[in-house]
Amino acid sequence: MSASERIPPGSVTAPGTADAELLACGELTVRGRIREASNAALFCTVALDGREASCVYKPVAGERPLWDFPDGTLAGREVASYEVSEATGWGLVPPTVLRDGPYGEGMCQLWIDVQAEADLLALVDAEEPEPGWKAVGLADVGEGRTALLVHADDERLRRLAVLDAVINNADRKGGHLLPTTGGRLYGIDHGVTFNVENKLRTLLWGWAGEPLTAEAVGVLQGLREGLGGPLGGRLGGLITPAEIDATRARVEALLTSGVHPEPSGEWPAIPWPPV
């Protein structure tokens, strides 16, 4: 069964506000550190009125300075990505809030249990992808050998590719894709998004230059309206006015072209490391 059969277009239901309320108002307890993260990322539990959930807490104080993003802004960008995801109706980003915690203000995001055996990315010894897969490009696998990097021709990934184009995601790696046993797919780690310059860097280039789906066009039209109203207001406390204007311009460019974006050549197209 394909992903599009499991989750028909337009039928995705975003997580309810109860999760966001739990994250924002619950008692946050640090349980450990996620060592693979480049910035401080803490595994926590959050409890409120008898409910408890696992979550990730990334304090602003633990953010590593970056040359192309202002200091102390990554947590806000994570929350802004969630807000845009919610506005699409696709629910591609786990519930995410900005709140105080044991180490100061930071991003708090619902923990997602992953279906480890899901096949979304692969390296194949071939010149063309097999049916059901989309080519990304050739990858150096050592000893002078290359392999074709491919990703699944999966409607969930295609939606995420549209979201990434809107938020200008500079770091869509394979490890940031979280498929669940229920057939949902989430994307995480959205700290380097919304730059005013074109920084789209992703493993999801398989649809580059192809027409956007009718569903995606409808979603983009909704985002255009929302950015001029309630969505724009919510983003105002998270990213700068110039970044909101740039987001609006990216939505307009996608609607005008009618196709998935292609690498600009001005910025590395593939994140490194890719996983």
Coordinates of C-alpha atoms in Angstrom, one line a residue:
M1 CA 0.0 0.0 0.0
S2 CA 1.4 3.4 -1.0
A3 CA 1.6 6.4 1.4
S4 CA -0.9 8.2 -0.8
E5 CA -3.4 5.3 -0.2
R6 CA -2.7 5.3 3.5
I7 CA -3.2 9.0 3.8
P8 CA -5.5 10.4 1.0
P9 CA -4.7 14.0 -0.1
G10 CA -6.5 16.5 2.0
S11 CA -7.4 14.0 4.8
V12 CA -4.4 14.7 7.1
T13 CA -5.5 15.8 10.6
A14 CA -3.0 17.9 12.5
P15 CA -2.3 17.2 16.2
G16 CA -4.8 18.8 18.5
T17 CA -4.1 21.8 20.7
A18 CA -4.1 19.6 23.8
D19 CA -0.5 18.5 22.9
A20 CA 0.6 22.1 22.5
E21 CA -1.0 23.0 25.8
L22 CA 0.7 20.2 27.6
L23 CA 4.1 21.2 26.1
A24 CA 3.6 24.9 27.0
C25 CA 2.1 24.6 30.5
G26 CA 3.3 21.2 31.8
E27 CA 6.0 20.6 34.3
L28 CA 9.2 20.0 32.4
T29 CA 11.7 17.4 33.7
V30 CA 15.0 16.8 32.1
R31 CA 15.8 13.0 31.7
G32 CA 19.0 13.1 29.6
R33 CA 20.8 14.7 26.7
I34 CA 20.6 13.8 23.0
R35 CA 24.3 13.6 22.2
E36 CA 23.9 13.4 18.4
A37 CA 22.5 16.9 18.2
S38 CA 24.8 19.8 17.1
N39 CA 23.1 22.1 19.6
A40 CA 22.0 21.4 23.2
A41 CA 19.0 19.0 22.9
L42 CA 17.6 17.5 26.1
F43 CA 15.2 14.6 26.3
C44 CA 12.5 15.4 28.8
T45 CA 9.1 14.5 30.1
V46 CA 6.3 17.0 30.5
A47 CA 3.3 16.5 32.8
L48 CA 0.0 18.4 33.3
D49 CA -3.3 17.4 34.9
G50 CA -2.5 13.7 34.9
R51 CA -1.2 13.7 31.3
E52 CA 2.5 13.0 30.6
A53 CA 4.5 12.9 27.4
S54 CA 8.1 12.7 26.2
C55 CA 9.5 15.8 24.5
V56 CA 12.7 17.5 23.3
Y57 CA 13.8 20.7 24.9
K58 CA 16.3 22.9 23.2
P59 CA 17.3 25.9 25.3
V60 CA 18.3 29.1 23.5
A61 CA 21.4 29.2 25.8
G62 CA 22.6 26.0 24.2
E63 CA 22.5 27.2 20.6
R64 CA 25.7 27.2 18.7
P65 CA 26.4 30.5 17.0
L66 CA 26.1 30.4 13.2
W67 CA 27.5 32.9 10.7
D68 CA 24.3 33.2 8.7
F69 CA 21.7 33.2 11.4
P70 CA 21.4 35.7 14.3
D71 CA 22.3 34.3 17.7
G72 CA 19.5 33.0 19.8
T73 CA 16.9 32.7 17.0
L74 CA 17.0 29.0 16.2
A75 CA 14.3 28.0 18.8
G76 CA 11.9 30.6 17.3
R77 CA 12.5 29.3 13.8
E78 CA 11.6 25.8 15.0
V79 CA 8.3 27.1 16.3
A80 CA 7.7 29.2 13.2
S81 CA 8.1 26.0 11.1
Y82 CA 5.5 24.3 13.2
E83 CA 3.1 27.2 12.7
V84 CA 3.5 27.1 8.9
S85 CA 3.1 23.3 9.0
E86 CA -0.1 23.6 10.9
A87 CA -1.4 26.2 8.5
T88 CA -0.9 23.7 5.6
G89 CA -3.2 21.2 7.3
W90 CA -0.6 18.5 6.6
G91 CA 0.7 18.3 10.2
L92 CA 4.3 17.6 9.1
V93 CA 6.0 19.0 12.2
P94 CA 5.4 17.7 15.7
P95 CA 3.7 20.1 18.1
T96 CA 6.3 22.7 19.1
V97 CA 6.2 25.6 21.5
L98 CA 8.4 28.3 22.9
R99 CA 8.6 28.2 26.7
D100 CA 10.7 28.7 29.8
G101 CA 12.5 25.6 31.1
P102 CA 15.2 24.5 33.5
Y103 CA 17.9 26.2 31.4
G104 CA 15.8 29.2 30.3
E105 CA 13.7 29.9 27.2
G106 CA 13.8 27.3 24.5
M107 CA 11.9 25.2 22.0
C108 CA 9.9 22.3 23.4
Q109 CA 8.7 19.6 20.9
L110 CA 6.7 16.5 21.3
W111 CA 8.8 13.3 21.0
I112 CA 7.9 11.0 18.1
D113 CA 8.4 7.3 18.2
V114 CA 9.8 6.1 14.8
Q115 CA 9.1 3.2 12.6
A116 CA 12.8 2.1 12.2
E117 CA 12.2 -0.2 9.2
A118 CA 10.7 2.4 6.9
D119 CA 12.5 2.8 3.6
L120 CA 12.6 6.4 2.5
L121 CA 16.2 6.9 1.3
A122 CA 18.7 4.5 -0.3
L123 CA 22.0 4.3 -2.2
V124 CA 21.7 2.1 -5.3
D125 CA 24.3 0.8 -7.8
A126 CA 22.3 2.0 -10.8
E127 CA 22.1 4.9 -13.3
E128 CA 18.3 5.3 -12.9
P129 CA 16.0 4.8 -10.0
E130 CA 13.6 1.9 -9.9
P131 CA 9.8 2.5 -10.0
G132 CA 8.6 4.0 -6.8
W133 CA 11.9 5.9 -6.3
K134 CA 13.2 9.4 -7.3
A135 CA 16.8 10.2 -8.1
V136 CA 18.6 12.9 -6.0
G137 CA 22.1 12.6 -7.4
L138 CA 25.4 10.7 -7.3
A139 CA 27.2 10.2 -4.0
D140 CA 30.8 9.3 -3.4
V141 CA 30.9 6.0 -1.5
G142 CA 34.7 5.7 -1.3
E143 CA 37.5 3.9 -3.3
G144 CA 36.6 6.0 -6.3
R145 CA 33.1 4.6 -6.5
T146 CA 29.8 6.4 -6.7
A147 CA 26.2 5.3 -6.1
L148 CA 22.9 6.9 -6.9
L149 CA 21.1 8.5 -4.0
V150 CA 17.4 8.0 -4.2
H151 CA 14.3 8.8 -2.1
A152 CA 10.9 7.2 -2.1
D153 CA 8.3 8.6 -4.5
D154 CA 6.1 9.1 -1.4
E155 CA 3.3 11.7 -1.2
R156 CA 4.3 12.4 2.4
L157 CA 7.8 13.3 1.3
R158 CA 6.4 15.4 -1.5
R159 CA 4.4 17.4 0.9
L160 CA 7.5 17.9 3.1
A161 CA 9.4 19.1 0.0
V162 CA 6.8 21.8 -0.5
L163 CA 6.9 22.8 3.2
D164 CA 10.7 23.0 3.0
A165 CA 10.6 25.2 -0.1
V166 CA 8.2 27.6 1.8
I167 CA 10.3 27.8 5.0
N168 CA 13.6 27.8 3.1
N169 CA 15.0 24.8 5.0
A170 CA 18.8 24.8 4.9
D171 CA 19.2 21.3 6.4
R172 CA 16.7 18.6 5.4
K173 CA 18.8 15.4 6.2
G174 CA 17.7 11.8 6.3
G175 CA 17.9 11.7 10.0
H176 CA 15.3 14.5 10.2
L177 CA 12.6 12.3 8.7
L178 CA 10.5 10.5 11.3
P179 CA 8.0 7.9 9.8
T180 CA 5.6 6.4 12.4
T181 CA 3.9 3.0 12.6
G182 CA 0.6 4.8 12.0
G183 CA 1.6 5.9 8.6
R184 CA 2.4 9.5 9.5
L185 CA 5.6 11.3 8.6
Y186 CA 7.1 14.1 10.6
G187 CA 10.1 16.4 9.9
I188 CA 12.2 17.8 12.7
D189 CA 15.2 20.1 13.3
H190 CA 14.0 23.3 11.7
G191 CA 16.4 25.7 13.4
V192 CA 18.0 26.9 10.1
T193 CA 15.0 28.1 8.2
F194 CA 13.4 31.3 7.0
N195 CA 16.6 33.0 5.9
V196 CA 15.9 35.9 3.5
E197 CA 18.5 34.4 1.2
N198 CA 17.9 31.2 -0.8
K199 CA 19.4 28.5 1.3
L200 CA 17.2 25.4 0.4
R201 CA 19.4 22.4 1.0
T202 CA 17.7 19.0 1.1
L203 CA 17.7 15.4 0.1
L204 CA 14.2 15.7 -1.4
W205 CA 15.1 17.0 -4.9
G206 CA 13.4 14.1 -6.7
W207 CA 10.5 16.3 -7.8
A208 CA 12.6 19.3 -8.9
G209 CA 11.1 21.0 -11.9
E210 CA 8.0 18.8 -11.8
P211 CA 4.5 20.4 -11.6
L212 CA 3.1 20.9 -8.1
T213 CA 0.1 18.8 -7.3
A214 CA -3.3 20.4 -7.2
E215 CA -3.4 19.8 -3.5
A216 CA -0.1 21.7 -3.0
V217 CA -1.3 24.6 -5.1
G218 CA -4.4 24.8 -2.9
V219 CA -2.2 24.7 0.2
L220 CA 0.0 27.4 -1.1
Q221 CA -3.0 29.6 -1.9
G222 CA -4.1 29.2 1.7
L223 CA -0.6 30.1 3.0
R224 CA -0.6 33.2 0.9
E225 CA -3.9 34.3 2.5
G226 CA -2.7 33.3 6.0
L227 CA 0.6 35.1 5.8
G228 CA -1.4 38.3 5.3
G229 CA -3.5 37.6 8.3
P230 CA -3.4 35.3 11.4
L231 CA -0.4 33.2 10.3
G232 CA 1.6 36.3 9.7
G233 CA 0.7 37.6 13.1
R234 CA 1.8 34.4 14.8
L235 CA 5.1 34.4 12.9
G236 CA 5.7 38.1 13.9
G237 CA 6.8 37.1 17.4
L238 CA 9.2 34.4 16.0
I239 CA 11.0 35.7 13.0
T240 CA 11.7 39.1 11.5
P241 CA 9.4 41.2 9.3
A242 CA 11.9 40.8 6.4
E243 CA 11.8 37.0 6.9
I244 CA 8.0 37.0 6.8
D245 CA 8.1 39.0 3.6
A246 CA 10.6 36.6 2.1
T247 CA 8.4 33.7 3.1
R248 CA 5.5 35.4 1.3
A249 CA 7.7 35.9 -1.8
R250 CA 8.6 32.2 -1.8
V251 CA 5.0 31.2 -1.7
E252 CA 4.2 33.6 -4.6
A253 CA 7.2 32.3 -6.6
L254 CA 5.9 28.7 -6.2
L255 CA 2.4 29.6 -7.3
T256 CA 3.7 31.6 -10.3
S257 CA 6.1 28.8 -11.5
G258 CA 3.7 26.0 -10.7
V259 CA 6.6 23.6 -10.2
H260 CA 8.8 22.3 -7.4
P261 CA 12.0 24.4 -7.1
E262 CA 15.3 23.3 -8.5
P263 CA 18.8 23.9 -7.0
S264 CA 19.8 27.5 -7.4
G265 CA 23.6 26.8 -7.8
E266 CA 24.2 29.6 -5.3
W267 CA 24.2 27.3 -2.3
P268 CA 25.2 23.6 -1.8
A269 CA 22.1 21.7 -2.7
I270 CA 22.7 18.6 -0.5
P271 CA 23.2 18.8 3.2
W272 CA 26.4 17.3 4.7
P273 CA 26.5 14.8 6.2
P274 CA 23.3 13.7 4.4
V275 CA 22.0 11.6 7.3

